[in-house]
Coordinates of C-alpha atoms in Angstrom, one line a residue:
Chain A
M1 CA 115.3 94.6 109.9
K2 CA 116.8 91.2 109.4
R3 CA 120.4 91.3 108.3
W4 CA 120.6 88.0 106.3
P5 CA 118.7 89.1 103.1
L6 CA 121.2 92.0 102.8
F7 CA 124.2 89.7 103.1
A8 CA 122.6 87.2 100.6
L9 CA 122.0 90.0 98.1
A10 CA 125.6 91.3 98.5
A11 CA 127.0 87.7 98.1
A12 CA 124.8 87.1 95.0
L13 CA 125.9 90.4 93.4
L14 CA 129.6 89.7 94.1
A15 CA 129.4 86.2 92.8
Y16 CA 127.3 86.8 89.7
P17 CA 130.1 87.3 87.1
W18 CA 131.9 84.2 88.4
L19 CA 128.6 82.2 88.5
V20 CA 127.8 82.9 84.8
A21 CA 131.4 82.5 83.7
G22 CA 131.0 78.9 82.8
T23 CA 127.9 79.3 80.6
D24 CA 128.0 79.6 76.8
S25 CA 127.0 83.3 76.8
A26 CA 129.2 84.3 79.7
A27 CA 130.3 87.6 78.1
F28 CA 126.8 88.6 77.2
L29 CA 125.5 87.8 80.7
Q30 CA 128.3 89.7 82.4
D31 CA 127.7 92.7 80.2
T32 CA 124.0 92.6 81.0
G33 CA 124.9 92.4 84.7
A34 CA 127.1 95.6 84.4
L35 CA 124.2 97.3 82.6
V36 CA 121.8 96.4 85.3
L37 CA 124.1 97.9 87.9
L38 CA 124.6 101.1 85.8
A39 CA 120.8 101.5 85.5
A40 CA 120.5 101.0 89.2
I41 CA 123.1 103.7 89.9
G42 CA 121.2 106.2 87.7
A43 CA 117.8 105.3 89.2
S44 CA 119.1 105.4 92.8
A45 CA 120.6 108.8 92.1
W46 CA 117.2 110.1 90.7
N47 CA 115.5 108.5 93.7
I48 CA 117.2 110.9 96.1
V49 CA 115.3 113.9 94.8
G50 CA 112.4 112.2 92.9
G51 CA 111.7 109.5 95.5
Y52 CA 112.8 110.7 99.0
A53 CA 112.2 114.5 98.4
G54 CA 109.2 113.9 96.1
Q55 CA 110.4 116.5 93.6
I56 CA 109.8 114.8 90.2
S57 CA 112.6 115.6 87.8
V58 CA 111.9 114.6 84.2
G59 CA 115.2 116.0 82.9
H60 CA 117.9 114.2 84.9
A61 CA 119.6 113.4 81.5
M62 CA 121.3 116.8 81.8
F63 CA 123.3 115.6 84.8
F64 CA 123.9 112.3 83.2
G65 CA 125.0 114.1 80.0
A66 CA 127.4 116.4 81.9
G67 CA 129.0 113.4 83.5
A68 CA 129.2 111.5 80.2
Y69 CA 130.5 114.5 78.1
L70 CA 133.3 115.9 80.2
P71 CA 135.5 112.8 80.4
L72 CA 135.4 112.3 76.7
L73 CA 135.8 116.1 76.1
V74 CA 139.0 116.3 78.0
Y75 CA 140.3 113.3 76.0
Q76 CA 139.2 114.6 72.6
H77 CA 140.7 118.0 72.9
W78 CA 143.7 117.6 75.3
Q79 CA 144.3 113.8 75.2
L80 CA 143.9 113.8 79.0
P81 CA 142.8 110.6 80.7
P82 CA 138.9 110.5 80.7
L83 CA 139.1 110.1 84.5
V84 CA 140.1 113.7 84.8
G85 CA 136.7 114.7 83.4
V86 CA 134.8 112.8 86.1
P87 CA 135.0 115.5 88.8
L88 CA 134.5 118.2 86.2
G89 CA 131.2 116.5 85.3
V90 CA 130.1 116.4 88.9
A91 CA 131.1 120.1 89.4
A92 CA 129.1 121.1 86.2
S93 CA 126.1 119.1 87.5
L94 CA 126.2 120.8 90.8
V95 CA 126.2 124.2 89.1
I96 CA 123.2 123.2 86.9
A97 CA 121.4 121.8 89.9
V98 CA 121.7 125.1 91.8
F99 CA 120.8 127.0 88.7
I100 CA 117.5 125.1 88.3
G101 CA 116.7 124.4 92.0
F102 CA 117.2 127.8 93.4
P103 CA 114.4 129.6 91.5
T104 CA 112.0 126.6 91.2
F105 CA 112.1 125.3 94.7
R106 CA 110.3 128.3 96.1
L107 CA 107.4 127.5 93.7
V108 CA 105.0 124.5 93.7
G109 CA 106.4 121.2 92.5
H110 CA 105.2 121.3 88.9
Y111 CA 107.5 124.2 88.1
F112 CA 110.5 122.1 89.0
S113 CA 109.3 119.3 86.7
M114 CA 108.8 121.7 83.8
A115 CA 112.1 123.5 84.4
T116 CA 114.0 120.2 84.4
I117 CA 112.6 119.1 81.0
A118 CA 113.1 122.5 79.5
V119 CA 116.7 122.8 80.6
A120 CA 117.5 119.2 79.5
E121 CA 116.0 119.9 76.0
L122 CA 117.9 123.3 75.8
L123 CA 121.2 121.5 76.6
R124 CA 120.5 118.8 74.1
I125 CA 119.8 121.3 71.3
V126 CA 122.8 123.5 72.2
V127 CA 125.2 120.5 72.5
G128 CA 123.8 119.0 69.2
N129 CA 124.8 122.2 67.4
W130 CA 128.1 122.9 69.0
D131 CA 131.2 121.6 67.1
F132 CA 133.5 121.9 70.2
L133 CA 131.2 119.3 71.9
G134 CA 131.0 117.1 68.9
A135 CA 127.7 118.5 67.6
A136 CA 125.3 115.8 66.3
I137 CA 128.2 113.2 65.9
G138 CA 129.2 113.1 69.5
L139 CA 132.5 112.4 71.2
Q140 CA 134.7 109.4 71.4
G141 CA 137.1 108.1 74.1
P142 CA 140.5 106.5 73.5
A143 CA 140.3 103.4 71.3
T144 CA 143.0 101.5 73.2
A145 CA 144.2 101.9 76.7
R146 CA 147.4 103.9 77.1
G147 CA 147.6 102.9 80.7
W148 CA 145.5 101.8 83.6
Y149 CA 144.3 105.4 83.9
D150 CA 142.2 105.2 80.7
V151 CA 140.0 102.6 82.4
I152 CA 139.5 100.5 79.3
F153 CA 139.0 96.7 79.7
R154 CA 138.1 94.2 77.1
S155 CA 135.9 92.2 79.4
A156 CA 132.8 93.6 81.2
V157 CA 133.8 92.0 84.5
P158 CA 136.1 94.9 85.7
Y159 CA 133.3 97.4 84.8
Y160 CA 130.9 95.2 86.7
Y161 CA 132.9 95.4 89.9
I162 CA 133.5 99.2 89.5
F163 CA 129.8 99.8 89.0
L164 CA 129.0 97.5 92.0
A165 CA 131.4 99.5 94.2
V166 CA 129.8 102.8 93.2
L167 CA 126.3 101.4 93.7
A168 CA 127.2 100.1 97.1
L169 CA 128.6 103.6 98.0
L170 CA 125.4 105.3 96.7
I171 CA 123.1 102.9 98.6
L172 CA 125.2 103.4 101.7
A173 CA 125.0 107.2 101.3
T174 CA 121.3 107.0 100.7
W175 CA 120.9 104.9 103.8
R176 CA 122.9 107.3 105.9
M177 CA 120.9 110.2 104.5
Q178 CA 117.7 108.4 105.5
Q179 CA 118.9 108.2 109.1
S180 CA 120.1 111.8 109.2
R181 CA 118.3 115.1 109.7
L182 CA 118.3 115.5 105.9
G183 CA 116.3 112.3 105.5
Y184 CA 113.7 113.2 108.1
Y185 CA 113.3 116.7 106.6
L186 CA 112.9 115.3 103.1
G187 CA 110.3 112.8 104.4
A188 CA 108.4 115.8 105.9
I189 CA 108.6 117.7 102.7
R190 CA 107.4 114.8 100.7
A191 CA 104.4 114.3 103.0
G192 CA 103.3 117.9 102.8
E193 CA 105.4 120.9 102.1
R194 CA 103.2 123.5 103.9
A195 CA 103.1 121.4 107.0
A196 CA 106.9 120.9 106.9
R197 CA 107.4 124.6 106.5
S198 CA 105.1 125.4 109.4
L199 CA 107.2 123.1 111.6
G200 CA 110.3 125.1 110.8
V201 CA 111.9 122.8 108.1
P202 CA 113.9 125.0 105.8
V203 CA 112.1 123.5 102.8
R204 CA 113.8 125.2 100.0
R205 CA 117.3 124.7 101.2
Y206 CA 116.8 121.0 101.9
K207 CA 115.2 120.4 98.5
L208 CA 118.3 122.0 97.0
Y209 CA 120.6 119.7 99.1
A210 CA 118.7 116.7 97.8
L211 CA 118.9 117.8 94.2
M212 CA 122.6 118.5 94.5
L213 CA 123.3 115.1 96.0
S214 CA 121.2 113.5 93.3
A215 CA 122.8 115.5 90.5
G216 CA 126.3 114.6 91.6
F217 CA 125.6 110.8 91.6
T218 CA 123.7 111.0 88.3
S219 CA 126.7 112.7 86.8
L220 CA 128.8 109.8 88.1
A221 CA 126.5 107.4 86.4
G222 CA 127.0 109.3 83.2
S223 CA 130.8 109.2 83.6
L224 CA 130.7 105.4 84.2
Y225 CA 128.6 105.0 81.0
A226 CA 131.0 107.1 79.0
L227 CA 134.0 105.2 80.4
K228 CA 132.5 101.9 79.5
T229 CA 131.1 102.6 76.0
G230 CA 133.8 105.2 75.1
F231 CA 131.2 107.2 73.1
V232 CA 128.4 109.7 73.7
D233 CA 126.1 111.7 71.4
P234 CA 123.3 114.1 72.2
D235 CA 120.7 111.4 72.2
S236 CA 122.5 108.8 74.3
G237 CA 123.8 111.4 76.7
L238 CA 121.1 114.1 76.9
G239 CA 118.0 112.6 75.2
I240 CA 114.7 112.5 77.1
L241 CA 114.8 108.7 77.1
V242 CA 117.8 108.8 79.4
S243 CA 115.6 110.6 81.9
V244 CA 112.8 108.2 81.3
Q245 CA 115.0 105.2 82.0
M246 CA 115.9 106.5 85.4
I247 CA 112.3 107.4 86.3
I248 CA 110.7 104.2 85.3
T249 CA 113.5 102.1 86.9
A250 CA 113.0 103.8 90.2
A251 CA 109.2 104.1 90.1
L252 CA 108.8 100.4 89.1
G253 CA 110.8 99.1 92.0
G254 CA 109.6 101.7 94.4
A255 CA 110.4 105.4 94.5
G256 CA 111.7 106.5 97.9
T257 CA 112.9 103.1 98.9
L258 CA 116.5 102.0 99.3
F259 CA 116.5 98.9 97.1
G260 CA 113.6 99.8 94.7
P261 CA 115.8 101.1 92.0
L262 CA 118.0 98.0 92.0
L263 CA 114.9 95.8 91.8
G264 CA 113.5 98.0 88.9
A265 CA 116.8 97.7 87.0
A266 CA 117.0 93.9 87.5
I267 CA 113.6 93.6 85.9
L268 CA 113.8 96.3 83.2
V269 CA 117.3 95.9 81.7
P270 CA 117.0 92.2 80.9
L271 CA 113.5 92.8 79.6
Q272 CA 114.8 95.5 77.3
T273 CA 117.8 93.4 76.1
A274 CA 115.4 90.6 75.4
T275 CA 112.9 92.7 73.3
N276 CA 115.8 94.2 71.4
T277 CA 117.2 90.8 70.6
W278 CA 113.9 89.3 69.6
L279 CA 112.5 92.2 67.7
G280 CA 115.7 93.7 66.3
G281 CA 116.1 97.4 65.9
S282 CA 112.4 97.9 65.5
G283 CA 111.9 96.6 69.0
S284 CA 113.2 99.7 70.7
G285 CA 110.1 101.7 69.6
L286 CA 107.9 99.0 71.1
T287 CA 110.0 99.1 74.3
Y288 CA 109.1 102.7 74.8
I289 CA 105.4 102.1 74.2
V290 CA 105.6 99.5 76.9
Y291 CA 107.6 101.9 79.2
G292 CA 105.0 104.6 78.7
G293 CA 102.2 102.2 79.5
V294 CA 104.0 100.8 82.6
I295 CA 104.6 104.4 83.9
V296 CA 100.9 105.2 83.5
L297 CA 99.9 101.9 85.2
I298 CA 102.3 102.5 88.2
A299 CA 100.9 106.1 88.6
R300 CA 97.3 104.9 88.3
F301 CA 97.4 101.8 90.5
E302 CA 100.6 101.4 92.4
P303 CA 102.5 104.7 93.0
G304 CA 104.6 103.0 95.6
G305 CA 106.0 100.5 93.1
L306 CA 106.6 96.8 93.4
L307 CA 108.3 96.9 96.8
E308 CA 105.3 98.5 98.4
L309 CA 103.0 96.0 96.7
W310 CA 105.2 93.2 98.1
H311 CA 105.1 94.6 101.6
R312 CA 101.3 94.9 101.4
L313 CA 100.9 91.4 100.2
L314 CA 103.1 90.1 103.0
A315 CA 101.1 92.1 105.6
A316 CA 97.8 90.8 104.2
R317 CA 99.1 87.2 104.4
R318 CA 100.3 87.7 108.0
R319 CA 96.9 89.1 109.0
R320 CA 95.1 86.1 107.4
A321 CA 97.4 83.8 109.3
E322 CA 96.7 85.6 112.6
V323 CA 93.0 85.4 112.0
R324 CA 93.3 81.6 111.4
H325 CA 95.4 81.3 114.5
A326 CA 92.9 83.1 116.6
A327 CA 90.0 81.0 115.3
Chain B
M1 CA 109.7 144.6 54.6
I2 CA 111.1 141.2 55.3
L3 CA 111.1 142.0 58.9
L4 CA 107.4 143.0 58.8
Q5 CA 106.7 139.7 57.1
V6 CA 108.6 137.8 59.8
I7 CA 106.7 139.7 62.5
A8 CA 103.3 139.0 60.8
G9 CA 104.2 135.3 60.4
G10 CA 105.3 135.1 64.0
L11 CA 102.1 136.6 65.3
L12 CA 99.9 134.3 63.1
L13 CA 101.7 131.2 64.4
G14 CA 101.6 132.7 67.9
A15 CA 97.8 132.8 67.7
V16 CA 97.9 129.0 67.2
Y17 CA 100.3 128.6 70.2
A18 CA 97.9 130.8 72.2
L19 CA 95.0 128.4 71.3
F20 CA 96.7 125.2 72.5
S21 CA 98.3 126.9 75.5
A22 CA 94.9 128.2 76.6
G23 CA 93.9 124.5 76.7
L24 CA 96.8 123.7 79.0
T25 CA 96.2 126.7 81.3
L26 CA 92.5 125.8 81.6
I27 CA 93.5 122.4 83.1
W28 CA 95.9 124.1 85.5
G29 CA 93.3 126.6 86.5
M30 CA 90.7 123.9 87.1
M31 CA 92.7 121.5 89.1
N32 CA 96.4 122.5 89.5
F33 CA 97.4 119.8 87.2
I34 CA 100.1 119.9 84.5
N35 CA 99.4 117.8 81.4
F36 CA 102.8 116.6 80.1
A37 CA 101.0 114.9 77.2
H38 CA 99.5 118.2 75.9
G39 CA 102.1 118.4 73.1
E40 CA 101.2 114.8 72.1
F41 CA 97.5 116.0 71.8
V42 CA 98.7 118.6 69.3
M43 CA 100.6 115.9 67.4
L44 CA 97.6 113.6 67.4
G45 CA 95.5 116.5 66.0
M46 CA 97.9 116.7 63.1
Y47 CA 97.5 113.0 62.3
A48 CA 93.8 113.2 62.8
A49 CA 93.8 115.9 60.1
L50 CA 95.9 113.8 57.8
L51 CA 93.7 110.7 58.2
T52 CA 90.6 112.7 57.6
V53 CA 92.0 114.2 54.4
T54 CA 93.2 110.8 53.2
W55 CA 90.0 108.9 54.0
V56 CA 87.2 111.4 53.8
G57 CA 88.6 114.3 51.9
G58 CA 87.2 117.8 52.4
G59 CA 88.7 121.1 53.4
P60 CA 90.1 122.6 56.6
G61 CA 86.6 122.9 58.0
V62 CA 86.1 119.1 57.8
F63 CA 89.4 118.0 59.1
G64 CA 89.6 120.7 61.7
F65 CA 86.3 119.6 63.1
A66 CA 87.3 116.0 63.0
A67 CA 90.5 116.6 64.9
A68 CA 88.7 118.7 67.5
L69 CA 86.0 116.0 68.0
A70 CA 88.5 113.1 68.1
L71 CA 90.7 114.9 70.7
F72 CA 87.7 116.0 72.7
L73 CA 86.6 112.4 73.1
L74 CA 90.2 111.3 73.9
G75 CA 90.4 114.1 76.6
V76 CA 87.2 113.0 78.3
L77 CA 88.3 109.3 78.1
I78 CA 91.7 110.1 79.7
Y79 CA 90.0 112.2 82.4
F80 CA 87.7 109.3 83.5
S81 CA 90.2 106.5 83.1
L82 CA 93.3 108.1 84.5
I83 CA 93.2 111.7 85.8
K84 CA 90.3 111.4 88.1
Q85 CA 92.0 108.7 90.1
V86 CA 95.5 110.2 90.2
M87 CA 94.3 113.7 90.9
R88 CA 94.2 113.3 94.7
G89 CA 97.2 110.9 94.8
P90 CA 100.8 111.8 95.5
M91 CA 102.6 114.3 93.2
L92 CA 104.7 111.4 91.8
A93 CA 101.5 109.8 90.5
Q94 CA 100.2 113.1 89.1
I95 CA 103.3 114.0 87.1
L96 CA 104.2 110.4 86.1
S97 CA 100.6 109.7 84.8
T98 CA 100.7 112.3 82.0
F99 CA 104.4 111.9 81.5
G100 CA 103.9 108.2 80.9
L101 CA 100.9 109.0 78.7
A102 CA 103.0 111.3 76.6
L103 CA 105.6 108.5 76.0
L104 CA 102.8 106.0 75.2
L105 CA 101.1 108.3 72.7
R106 CA 104.4 109.4 71.1
Y107 CA 105.8 105.9 70.6
A108 CA 102.5 104.4 69.6
A109 CA 102.4 107.1 66.9
F110 CA 106.0 106.2 65.9
W111 CA 104.8 102.6 65.6
I112 CA 101.7 103.3 63.6
F113 CA 102.7 106.2 61.4
S114 CA 106.5 105.7 61.2
P115 CA 109.0 108.3 62.3
N116 CA 109.1 110.0 58.9
F117 CA 107.9 113.5 58.3
V118 CA 104.6 113.8 56.4
T119 CA 102.6 116.7 55.0
L120 CA 99.0 117.3 54.1
P121 CA 98.4 117.4 50.3
T122 CA 99.0 121.0 49.1
T123 CA 95.6 120.9 47.3
V124 CA 94.0 121.3 50.7
L125 CA 94.8 125.0 50.9
S126 CA 97.4 127.0 49.1
G127 CA 98.2 130.4 47.6
T128 CA 99.7 133.6 48.9
V129 CA 98.2 137.0 49.7
D130 CA 100.1 140.2 49.1
L131 CA 99.2 142.7 51.9
G132 CA 100.9 145.9 50.8
G133 CA 104.2 144.1 50.1
I134 CA 103.9 141.6 53.0
L135 CA 103.6 138.2 51.5
L136 CA 101.6 135.7 53.6
T137 CA 100.4 132.3 52.7
V138 CA 96.7 131.4 52.8
P139 CA 97.3 128.5 55.3
Q140 CA 99.2 130.9 57.6
L141 CA 96.4 133.4 57.5
V142 CA 93.6 130.8 57.9
A143 CA 95.5 129.1 60.8
G144 CA 96.2 132.4 62.6
S145 CA 92.7 133.9 62.2
V146 CA 90.8 130.7 63.0
A147 CA 93.0 130.1 66.1
A148 CA 92.5 133.7 67.3
G149 CA 88.8 133.4 66.8
L150 CA 88.6 130.1 68.7
G151 CA 90.8 131.4 71.5
L152 CA 88.5 134.4 71.9
G153 CA 85.5 132.0 71.7
M154 CA 87.0 130.0 74.6
H155 CA 87.5 133.1 76.7
L156 CA 83.8 134.1 76.0
L157 CA 82.6 130.6 76.8
L158 CA 84.4 130.8 80.2
T159 CA 83.3 134.3 81.1
R160 CA 79.9 134.8 79.5
T161 CA 78.0 131.5 79.6
A162 CA 76.4 129.4 82.3
V163 CA 78.7 126.4 81.5
G164 CA 81.7 128.8 81.8
S165 CA 80.5 129.9 85.2
E166 CA 80.1 126.4 86.4
L167 CA 83.6 125.5 85.2
L168 CA 85.1 128.5 87.0
A169 CA 83.1 127.7 90.1
V170 CA 84.7 124.2 90.2
A171 CA 88.1 125.8 89.6
E172 CA 87.5 128.2 92.5
D173 CA 86.2 125.7 95.1
R174 CA 85.3 122.1 94.2
N175 CA 83.3 121.5 97.3
A176 CA 81.4 124.7 97.3
A177 CA 80.5 124.1 93.7
M178 CA 79.3 120.7 94.6
L179 CA 77.0 122.2 97.3
M180 CA 75.6 124.5 94.6
G181 CA 74.5 121.5 92.6
I182 CA 77.3 121.4 90.1
R183 CA 78.8 118.1 89.4
P184 CA 82.6 118.7 89.5
D185 CA 83.4 115.4 87.7
R186 CA 81.4 116.4 84.7
M187 CA 82.9 119.9 84.6
Q188 CA 86.5 118.6 85.0
A189 CA 85.9 116.1 82.2
L190 CA 84.5 118.9 80.1
A191 CA 87.6 120.9 80.8
W192 CA 89.8 118.0 79.7
G193 CA 87.7 117.6 76.5
L194 CA 88.0 121.3 75.7
S195 CA 91.7 121.4 76.5
A196 CA 92.4 118.4 74.3
A197 CA 90.1 119.7 71.5
S198 CA 92.0 123.0 71.5
A199 CA 95.2 121.1 71.1
G200 CA 93.8 119.0 68.4
I201 CA 92.4 121.8 66.3
A202 CA 95.7 123.8 66.8
G203 CA 97.5 120.7 65.5
A204 CA 95.2 120.5 62.5
L205 CA 95.7 124.2 61.7
M206 CA 99.5 123.8 61.8
A207 CA 99.4 120.6 59.8
I208 CA 98.3 122.7 56.8
S209 CA 101.6 124.6 56.5
F210 CA 104.2 122.5 58.4
P211 CA 105.5 119.0 57.8
F212 CA 105.2 116.9 61.0
S213 CA 106.3 113.6 62.6
P214 CA 105.4 111.8 65.9
A215 CA 108.3 113.6 67.6
V216 CA 106.9 117.1 67.2
G217 CA 104.8 116.8 70.4
E218 CA 107.7 117.4 72.8
T219 CA 108.5 120.8 71.3
F220 CA 104.8 121.9 71.5
A221 CA 104.5 120.8 75.1
L222 CA 107.5 122.9 76.0
T223 CA 106.2 125.8 74.0
A224 CA 103.0 125.6 75.9
F225 CA 104.8 125.5 79.2
V226 CA 106.6 128.7 78.3
V227 CA 103.5 130.4 77.1
V228 CA 101.5 129.4 80.1
T229 CA 104.3 130.5 82.5
L230 CA 104.7 133.8 80.7
G231 CA 100.9 134.4 80.7
G232 CA 100.5 133.4 84.3
F233 CA 99.3 130.0 85.3
G234 CA 95.5 129.5 85.0
S235 CA 94.9 132.7 83.1
V236 CA 93.4 132.2 79.6
P237 CA 93.7 135.8 78.5
G238 CA 97.3 135.7 79.7
A239 CA 98.0 132.6 77.6
M240 CA 96.5 134.3 74.6
L241 CA 98.8 137.4 74.9
A242 CA 101.8 135.3 75.8
G243 CA 101.2 133.0 72.8
L244 CA 101.5 135.9 70.5
I245 CA 104.6 137.1 72.2
V246 CA 106.3 133.7 72.1
G247 CA 105.4 133.3 68.4
L248 CA 106.9 136.7 67.7
I249 CA 110.1 136.0 69.7
Q250 CA 110.5 132.6 68.0
A251 CA 110.1 134.1 64.5
L252 CA 112.5 137.0 65.2
S253 CA 115.2 134.7 66.8
A254 CA 114.9 132.3 63.8
Y255 CA 115.3 135.3 61.5
W256 CA 118.2 136.9 63.4
F257 CA 120.1 133.9 64.8
G258 CA 119.1 131.0 62.5
P259 CA 116.3 128.5 62.7
I260 CA 118.0 126.1 65.1
Y261 CA 118.0 128.8 67.8
K262 CA 114.3 129.5 67.8
D263 CA 113.6 126.9 70.4
V264 CA 116.8 127.7 72.4
V265 CA 115.7 131.3 72.8
V266 CA 112.2 130.3 73.9
Y267 CA 113.4 127.7 76.4
G268 CA 116.0 130.2 77.6
L269 CA 113.2 132.7 78.1
F270 CA 111.4 130.1 80.3
V271 CA 114.4 129.7 82.6
A272 CA 114.8 133.5 82.8
L273 CA 111.1 133.8 83.7
L274 CA 111.5 131.2 86.5
W275 CA 114.3 133.4 88.0
L276 CA 112.7 136.7 87.4
R277 CA 108.9 136.5 87.3
P278 CA 107.5 133.0 87.8
Q279 CA 104.0 134.4 88.3
G280 CA 104.0 135.5 84.6
L281 CA 102.8 138.8 83.0
L282 CA 99.2 138.7 84.1
G283 CA 99.4 136.2 87.0
K284 CA 99.4 136.9 90.7
A285 CA 102.3 135.7 92.8

């Protein structure tokens, strides 16, 4: 693989807030950039279990919600800095991951999908009726920063760079995973579970590892969301649309690819911002009709997502060029 | 006495759960495929009933039939345009196809019908019956008994008729059935039609007594997952029995713990089942 596209991408991402700083809508563009990175983090985290291991979770909102709720919860009840809740969210997500993964990973894949959506809904209903967790109203973070440890900034730029650092870490971790035994085992499991098992791959254990890794990073995405917005309620933290956002972002770019989720986020987030701006509040409903349609179209025509389509088009062009060369 | 009334109400609603869950389990039995849009089919059945009552008029017989017919056609259409192609694709495509379809149908319904709750006019069917002190509404009784009858009908169709044998033959072994001169595509399309029709008619039956909105589909989909898992995947009689049990558990937990916990208890039951007995009551491991 050539190195320069990677360096170009890194340079572009690092320079982006600075490049748009001179424009009229600098704050808006910087904020959108931060949202793209956040969506990319969530989708890349989903991608580990949904893309690489081929176990389709439709309830990742539960990990996102754990990560979003705990930082605000420790502030609300004990005035602790929200940062304290971040590792607690990761720990809670790992517990939930084992709780779901352990029984369902010995069954065929559909059980896992059904269990994830059922547990996510269960959590949403319970949290929505539990006063300690803010019930239907939700939780709020500190209004003004008491110190650096509250991680509150007026501008979106510091968040942008924090998100970029986490995304880089996540992509690096995924890349290392791809090269490792875990990555090869997951590839075998995705290609055919029975064959993988007959070759001696401990299928259930490695699916569980993938889910735990994915859950931990998804929880981190939830925490970053809560730190930036300072607010979470059952719908924004645990609603099914949170899961949908991760799935469609990863699947559009390319599930099971390193940069597919980032590509998906770079397309979908600006698109969603644009429809909401043009169509007002009523646009959000339309957005999800389009999302549903796009998911169906990806599943029907291009399960590999845009990256695979791109590689196929490139290969076809190269073949044509070779034919012309030979003739 | 109130407890008996709660139990009777739970069983009657459970019969409706049994009907649409039998549709879901039929698809699983035929092609190992989970339809995440099944709850949306139920929701569309409700709106089909509402539109029929508003535009055409007539009683439960008319709008029940209309909902069943509309959803049957939708099911067949979805099979040929989507399911047939993703069926042999990767699991990502299988799960995302109907999950995306569920979103599409749900938010299209939001767009068309608005997110507000609506009801059928009470003139459609009303009144209460006193069965030795147990008060049940006529809509409840009609919904429960019609659903039980149709569920039984579906079981008989599968086990006692030639079409049923062909369906089961395709479910057993697609290639062997093809060698016997059965066209698997037609049978699978028929299964999707029947499955969607069962959801549609169940929706029409529930629309008589409950207010509904485009968001109700998700709850029904999850209810159907619980019923089908409890009954054993692919088993229609299992789904019938499990539907009654889930209806009963839901009614009792609403009565004892409060209405918001009825779904919590049922989804909790699902998670417990996955840990303890994923093959269900009547299923094989």
